[in-house]
Tab-separated table of C-alpha atoms in Angstrom:
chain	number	residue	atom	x	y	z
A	1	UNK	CA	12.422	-102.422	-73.295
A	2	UNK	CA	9.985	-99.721	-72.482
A	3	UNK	CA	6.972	-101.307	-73.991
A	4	UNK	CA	7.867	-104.415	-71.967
A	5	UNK	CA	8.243	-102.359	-68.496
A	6	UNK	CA	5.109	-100.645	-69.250
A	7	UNK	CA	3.359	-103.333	-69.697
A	8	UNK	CA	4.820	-105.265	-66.294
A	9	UNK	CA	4.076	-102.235	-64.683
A	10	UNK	CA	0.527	-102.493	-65.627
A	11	UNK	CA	-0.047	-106.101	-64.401
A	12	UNK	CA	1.063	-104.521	-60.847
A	13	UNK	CA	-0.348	-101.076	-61.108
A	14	UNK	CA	-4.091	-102.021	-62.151
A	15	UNK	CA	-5.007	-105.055	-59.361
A	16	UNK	CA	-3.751	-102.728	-56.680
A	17	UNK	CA	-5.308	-99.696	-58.001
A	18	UNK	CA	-8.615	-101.694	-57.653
A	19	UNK	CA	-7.810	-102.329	-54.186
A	20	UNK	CA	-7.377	-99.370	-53.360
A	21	UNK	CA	-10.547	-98.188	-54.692
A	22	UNK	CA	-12.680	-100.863	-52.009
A	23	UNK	CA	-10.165	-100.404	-49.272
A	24	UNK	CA	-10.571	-96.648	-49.131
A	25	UNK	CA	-14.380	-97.124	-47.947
A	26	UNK	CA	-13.519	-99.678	-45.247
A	27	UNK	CA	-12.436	-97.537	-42.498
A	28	UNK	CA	-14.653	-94.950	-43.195
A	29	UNK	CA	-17.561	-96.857	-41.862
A	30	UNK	CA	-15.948	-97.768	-38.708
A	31	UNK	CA	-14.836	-95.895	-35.157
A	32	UNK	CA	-12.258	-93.497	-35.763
A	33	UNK	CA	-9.205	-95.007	-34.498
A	34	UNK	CA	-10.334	-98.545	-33.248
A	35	UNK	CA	-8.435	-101.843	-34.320
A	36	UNK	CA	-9.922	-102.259	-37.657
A	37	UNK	CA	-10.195	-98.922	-38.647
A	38	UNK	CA	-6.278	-98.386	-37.939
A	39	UNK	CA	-5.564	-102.225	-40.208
A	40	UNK	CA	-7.869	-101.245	-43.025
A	41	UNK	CA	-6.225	-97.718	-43.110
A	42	UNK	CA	-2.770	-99.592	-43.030
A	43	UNK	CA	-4.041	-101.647	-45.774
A	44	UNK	CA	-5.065	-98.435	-47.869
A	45	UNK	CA	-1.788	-96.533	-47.142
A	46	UNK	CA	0.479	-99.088	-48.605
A	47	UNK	CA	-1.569	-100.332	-51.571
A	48	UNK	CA	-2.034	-96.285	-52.513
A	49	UNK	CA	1.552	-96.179	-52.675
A	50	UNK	CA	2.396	-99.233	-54.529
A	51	UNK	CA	-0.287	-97.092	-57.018
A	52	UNK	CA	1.751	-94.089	-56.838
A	53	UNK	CA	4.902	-95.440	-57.823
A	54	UNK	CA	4.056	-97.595	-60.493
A	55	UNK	CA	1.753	-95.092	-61.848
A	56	UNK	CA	5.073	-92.563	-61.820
A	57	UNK	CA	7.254	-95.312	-63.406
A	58	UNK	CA	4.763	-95.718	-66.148
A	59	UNK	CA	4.630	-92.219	-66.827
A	60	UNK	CA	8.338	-92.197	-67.170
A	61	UNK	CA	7.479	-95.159	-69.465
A	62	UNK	CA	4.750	-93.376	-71.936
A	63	UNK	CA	7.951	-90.296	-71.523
A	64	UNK	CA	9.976	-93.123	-73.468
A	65	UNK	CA	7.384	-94.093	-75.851
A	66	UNK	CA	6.542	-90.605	-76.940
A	67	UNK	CA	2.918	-90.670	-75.349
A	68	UNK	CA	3.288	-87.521	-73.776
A	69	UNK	CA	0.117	-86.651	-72.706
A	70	UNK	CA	-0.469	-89.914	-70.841
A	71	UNK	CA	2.683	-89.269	-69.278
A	72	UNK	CA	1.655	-85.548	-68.530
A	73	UNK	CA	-1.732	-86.777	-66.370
A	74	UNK	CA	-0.052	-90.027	-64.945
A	75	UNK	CA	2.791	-87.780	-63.506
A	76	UNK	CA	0.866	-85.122	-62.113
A	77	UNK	CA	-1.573	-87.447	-60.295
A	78	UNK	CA	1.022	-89.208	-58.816
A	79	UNK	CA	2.380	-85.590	-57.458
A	80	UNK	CA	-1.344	-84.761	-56.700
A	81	UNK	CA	-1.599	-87.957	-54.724
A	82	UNK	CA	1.646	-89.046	-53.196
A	83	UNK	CA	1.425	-85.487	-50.840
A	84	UNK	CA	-1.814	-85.968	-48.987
A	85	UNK	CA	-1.047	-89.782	-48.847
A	86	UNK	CA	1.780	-89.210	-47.171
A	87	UNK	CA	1.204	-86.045	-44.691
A	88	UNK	CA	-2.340	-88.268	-43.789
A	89	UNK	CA	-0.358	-91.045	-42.479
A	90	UNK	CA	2.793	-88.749	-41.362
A	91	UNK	CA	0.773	-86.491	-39.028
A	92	UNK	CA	-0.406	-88.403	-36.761
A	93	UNK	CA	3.001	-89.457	-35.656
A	94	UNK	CA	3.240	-85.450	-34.652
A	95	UNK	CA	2.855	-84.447	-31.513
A	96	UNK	CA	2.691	-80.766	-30.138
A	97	UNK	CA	5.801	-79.915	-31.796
A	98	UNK	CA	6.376	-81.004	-35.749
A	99	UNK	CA	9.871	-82.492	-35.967
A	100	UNK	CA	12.276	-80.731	-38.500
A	101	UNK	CA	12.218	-84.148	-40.980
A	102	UNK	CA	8.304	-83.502	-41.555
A	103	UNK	CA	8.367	-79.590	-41.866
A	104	UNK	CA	11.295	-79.863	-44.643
A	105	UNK	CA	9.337	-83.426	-46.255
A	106	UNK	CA	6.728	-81.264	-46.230
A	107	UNK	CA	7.596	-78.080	-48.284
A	108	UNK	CA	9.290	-79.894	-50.655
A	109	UNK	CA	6.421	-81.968	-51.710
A	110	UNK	CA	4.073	-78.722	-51.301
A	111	UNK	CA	6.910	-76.697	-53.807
A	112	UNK	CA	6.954	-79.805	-56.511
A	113	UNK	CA	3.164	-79.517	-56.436
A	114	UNK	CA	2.440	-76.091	-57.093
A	115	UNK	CA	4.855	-75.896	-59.695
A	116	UNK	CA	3.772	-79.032	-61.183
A	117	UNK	CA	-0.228	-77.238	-60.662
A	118	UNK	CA	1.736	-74.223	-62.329
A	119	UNK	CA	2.776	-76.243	-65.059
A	120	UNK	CA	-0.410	-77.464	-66.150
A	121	UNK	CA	-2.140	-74.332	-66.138
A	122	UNK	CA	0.400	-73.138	-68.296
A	123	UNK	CA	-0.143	-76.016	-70.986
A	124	UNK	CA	-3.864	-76.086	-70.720
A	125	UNK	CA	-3.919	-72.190	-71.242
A	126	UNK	CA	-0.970	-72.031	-74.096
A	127	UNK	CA	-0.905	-75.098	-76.128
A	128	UNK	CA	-5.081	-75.702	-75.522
A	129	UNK	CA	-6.904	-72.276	-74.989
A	130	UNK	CA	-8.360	-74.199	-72.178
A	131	UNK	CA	-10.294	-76.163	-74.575
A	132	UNK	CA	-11.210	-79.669	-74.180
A	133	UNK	CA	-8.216	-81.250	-72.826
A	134	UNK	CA	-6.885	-77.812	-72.143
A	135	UNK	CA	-9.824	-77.836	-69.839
A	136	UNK	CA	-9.244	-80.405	-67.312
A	137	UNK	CA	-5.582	-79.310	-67.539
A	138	UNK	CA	-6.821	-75.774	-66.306
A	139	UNK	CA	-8.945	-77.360	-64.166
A	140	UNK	CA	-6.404	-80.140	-61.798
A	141	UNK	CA	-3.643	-77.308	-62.393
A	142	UNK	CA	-6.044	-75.047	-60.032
A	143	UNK	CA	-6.090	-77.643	-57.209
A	144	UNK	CA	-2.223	-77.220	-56.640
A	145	UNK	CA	-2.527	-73.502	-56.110
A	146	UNK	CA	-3.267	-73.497	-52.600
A	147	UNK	CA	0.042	-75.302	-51.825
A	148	UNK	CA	1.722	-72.235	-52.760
A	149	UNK	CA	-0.034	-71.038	-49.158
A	150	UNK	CA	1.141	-73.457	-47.569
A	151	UNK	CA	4.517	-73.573	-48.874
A	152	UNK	CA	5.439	-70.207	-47.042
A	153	UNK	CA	3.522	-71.003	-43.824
A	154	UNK	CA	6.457	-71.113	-40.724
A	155	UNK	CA	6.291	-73.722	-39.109
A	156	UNK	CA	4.774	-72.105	-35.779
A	157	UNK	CA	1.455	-70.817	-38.014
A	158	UNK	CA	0.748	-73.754	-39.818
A	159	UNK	CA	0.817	-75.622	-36.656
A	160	UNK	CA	-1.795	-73.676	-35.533
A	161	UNK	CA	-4.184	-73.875	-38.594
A	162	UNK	CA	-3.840	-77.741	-39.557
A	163	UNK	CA	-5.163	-79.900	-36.992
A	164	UNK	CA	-3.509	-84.049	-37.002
A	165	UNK	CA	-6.659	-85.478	-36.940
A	166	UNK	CA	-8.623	-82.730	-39.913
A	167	UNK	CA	-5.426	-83.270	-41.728
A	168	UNK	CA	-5.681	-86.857	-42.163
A	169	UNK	CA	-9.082	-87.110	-42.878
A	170	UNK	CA	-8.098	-84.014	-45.502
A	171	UNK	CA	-4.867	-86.251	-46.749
A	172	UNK	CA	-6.924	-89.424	-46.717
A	173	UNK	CA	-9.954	-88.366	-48.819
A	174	UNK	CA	-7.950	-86.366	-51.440
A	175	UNK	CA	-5.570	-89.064	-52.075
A	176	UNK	CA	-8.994	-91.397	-52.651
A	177	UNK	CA	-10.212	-88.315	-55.195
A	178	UNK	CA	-7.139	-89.205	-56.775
A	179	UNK	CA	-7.864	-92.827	-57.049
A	180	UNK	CA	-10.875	-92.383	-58.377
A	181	UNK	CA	-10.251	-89.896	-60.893
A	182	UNK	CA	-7.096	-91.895	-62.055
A	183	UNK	CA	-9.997	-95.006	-62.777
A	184	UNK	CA	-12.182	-92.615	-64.550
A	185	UNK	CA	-9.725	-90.948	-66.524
A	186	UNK	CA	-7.803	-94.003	-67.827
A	187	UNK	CA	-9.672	-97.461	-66.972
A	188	UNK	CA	-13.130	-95.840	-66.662
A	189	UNK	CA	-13.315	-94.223	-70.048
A	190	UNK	CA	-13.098	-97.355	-71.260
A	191	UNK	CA	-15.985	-98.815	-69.849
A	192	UNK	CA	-17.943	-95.397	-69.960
A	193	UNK	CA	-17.470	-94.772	-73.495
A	194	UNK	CA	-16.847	-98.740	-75.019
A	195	UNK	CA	-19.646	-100.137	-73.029
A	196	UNK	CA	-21.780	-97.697	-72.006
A	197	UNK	CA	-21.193	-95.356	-75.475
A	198	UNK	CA	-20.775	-92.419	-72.999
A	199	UNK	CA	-20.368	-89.345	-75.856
A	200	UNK	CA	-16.465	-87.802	-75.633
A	201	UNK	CA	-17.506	-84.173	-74.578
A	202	UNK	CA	-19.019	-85.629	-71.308
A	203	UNK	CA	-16.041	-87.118	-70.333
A	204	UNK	CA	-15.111	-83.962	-67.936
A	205	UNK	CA	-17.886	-85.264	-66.323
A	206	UNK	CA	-16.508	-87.842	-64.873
A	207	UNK	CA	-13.146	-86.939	-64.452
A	208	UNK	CA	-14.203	-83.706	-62.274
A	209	UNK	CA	-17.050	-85.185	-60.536
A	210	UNK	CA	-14.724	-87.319	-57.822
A	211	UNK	CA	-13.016	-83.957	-56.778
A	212	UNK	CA	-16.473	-81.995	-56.468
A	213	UNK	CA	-17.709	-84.800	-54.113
A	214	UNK	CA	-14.621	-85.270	-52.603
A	215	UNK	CA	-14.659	-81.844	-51.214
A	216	UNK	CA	-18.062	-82.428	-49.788
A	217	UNK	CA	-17.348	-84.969	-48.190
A	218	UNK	CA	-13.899	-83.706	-46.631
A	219	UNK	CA	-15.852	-80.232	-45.383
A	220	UNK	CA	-18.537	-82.588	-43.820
A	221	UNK	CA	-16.113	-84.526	-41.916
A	222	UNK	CA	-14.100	-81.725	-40.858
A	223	UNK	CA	-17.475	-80.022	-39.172
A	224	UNK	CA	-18.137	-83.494	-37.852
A	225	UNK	CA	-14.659	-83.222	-36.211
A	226	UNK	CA	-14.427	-80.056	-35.368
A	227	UNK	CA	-14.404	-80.043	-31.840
A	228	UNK	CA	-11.503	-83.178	-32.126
């Protein structure tokens, strides 16, 4: 019955992950907050999360089927990326005041994700030495730290530091990281090392290099936006 979920799951999961993928650029080239840029967004949101959830369902699937590490890096990225995909949309229905719903939607997605980051530093350090997979593992389990920050901010103070409009581009690119890492980690490999006999022990490549230019690109838009 698992076997036959998963592979359901899959039919859905894959043809929206590639949507997501083309419809993440689309707004980016057009005015911030016009017409199209607010559809193509819309567009993006809801075909992210349709990603998210069948990508958590099929980790709860490979759970079943005894593929545990599949289940290990399809669980965490949906963590990793359901947060910033939701606070990106989510904020700019704030106003000057955060309502209660957000603030308390918000810490306990930001206390699942650092101890799900926790988690993974753990395994990469103690069942991997931070060796190959034990790398990576190190490596994603680092970008949930700084939610541990966050998680303890009041209310009044991180109000103050997170701007709507910084935080959605911030939510919105990092949620497209995770997109794009997801496709090289699982349906990239394949092409990278089937077709295009990319060696194993450059596969880190790929799976790090959508976060390193990720965060260029979301500290050039903030500066861009600074004055917003």
């Amino acid at each position: 019955m698992a076997a036959q979920l998963h592979d359901l799951l899959l039919w859905i999961h894959i043809p929206f992950g590639a949507l997501s993928l083309i419809l993440f650029w689309l707004p980016v080239g057009l005015p911030k907050g016009s017409p199209k840029h607010r559809t193509y967004g819309l567009y993006y949101f809801y075909c992210m999360w349709v990603v998210v959830v069948t990508a958590l369902l099929l980790s709860i699937c490979n759970l079943i089927l005894n593929h545990y590490m599949a289940a290990l890096y399809l669980g965490y990225l949906s963590i990793i990326t359901a947060y910033p995909l939701w606070y990106s949309h989510e904020i700019l229905k704030q106003g000057g005041e955060w309502s209660n719903r957000y603030f308390i939607v918000r810490k306990i997605f930001l206390a699942v994700l650092f101890a799900s980051g926790i988690g993974m530093i753990l395994m990469g350090g103690l069942k991997y030495h931070f060796l190959g997979m034990g790398t990576m593992m190190g490596f994603f389990g680092l970008l949930a730290l700084p939610s541990g920050r966050d998680l303890f901010r009041r209310k009044a103070v991180a109000m103050q530091k997170e701007q709507r409009l910084k935080m959605h581009i911030q939510g919105t690119i990092i949620s497209g990281i995770a997109a794009y890492t997801a496709f090289a980690a699982f349906g990239g490999s394949r092409i990278l090392v089937g077709l295009l006999h990319f060696h194993h022990q450059w596969m880190i490549i790929p799976w790090i290099l959508p976060t390193v230019l990720g965060i260029i690109y979301s500290r050039y838009m903030k500066r861009k936006y600074r004055a917003v």
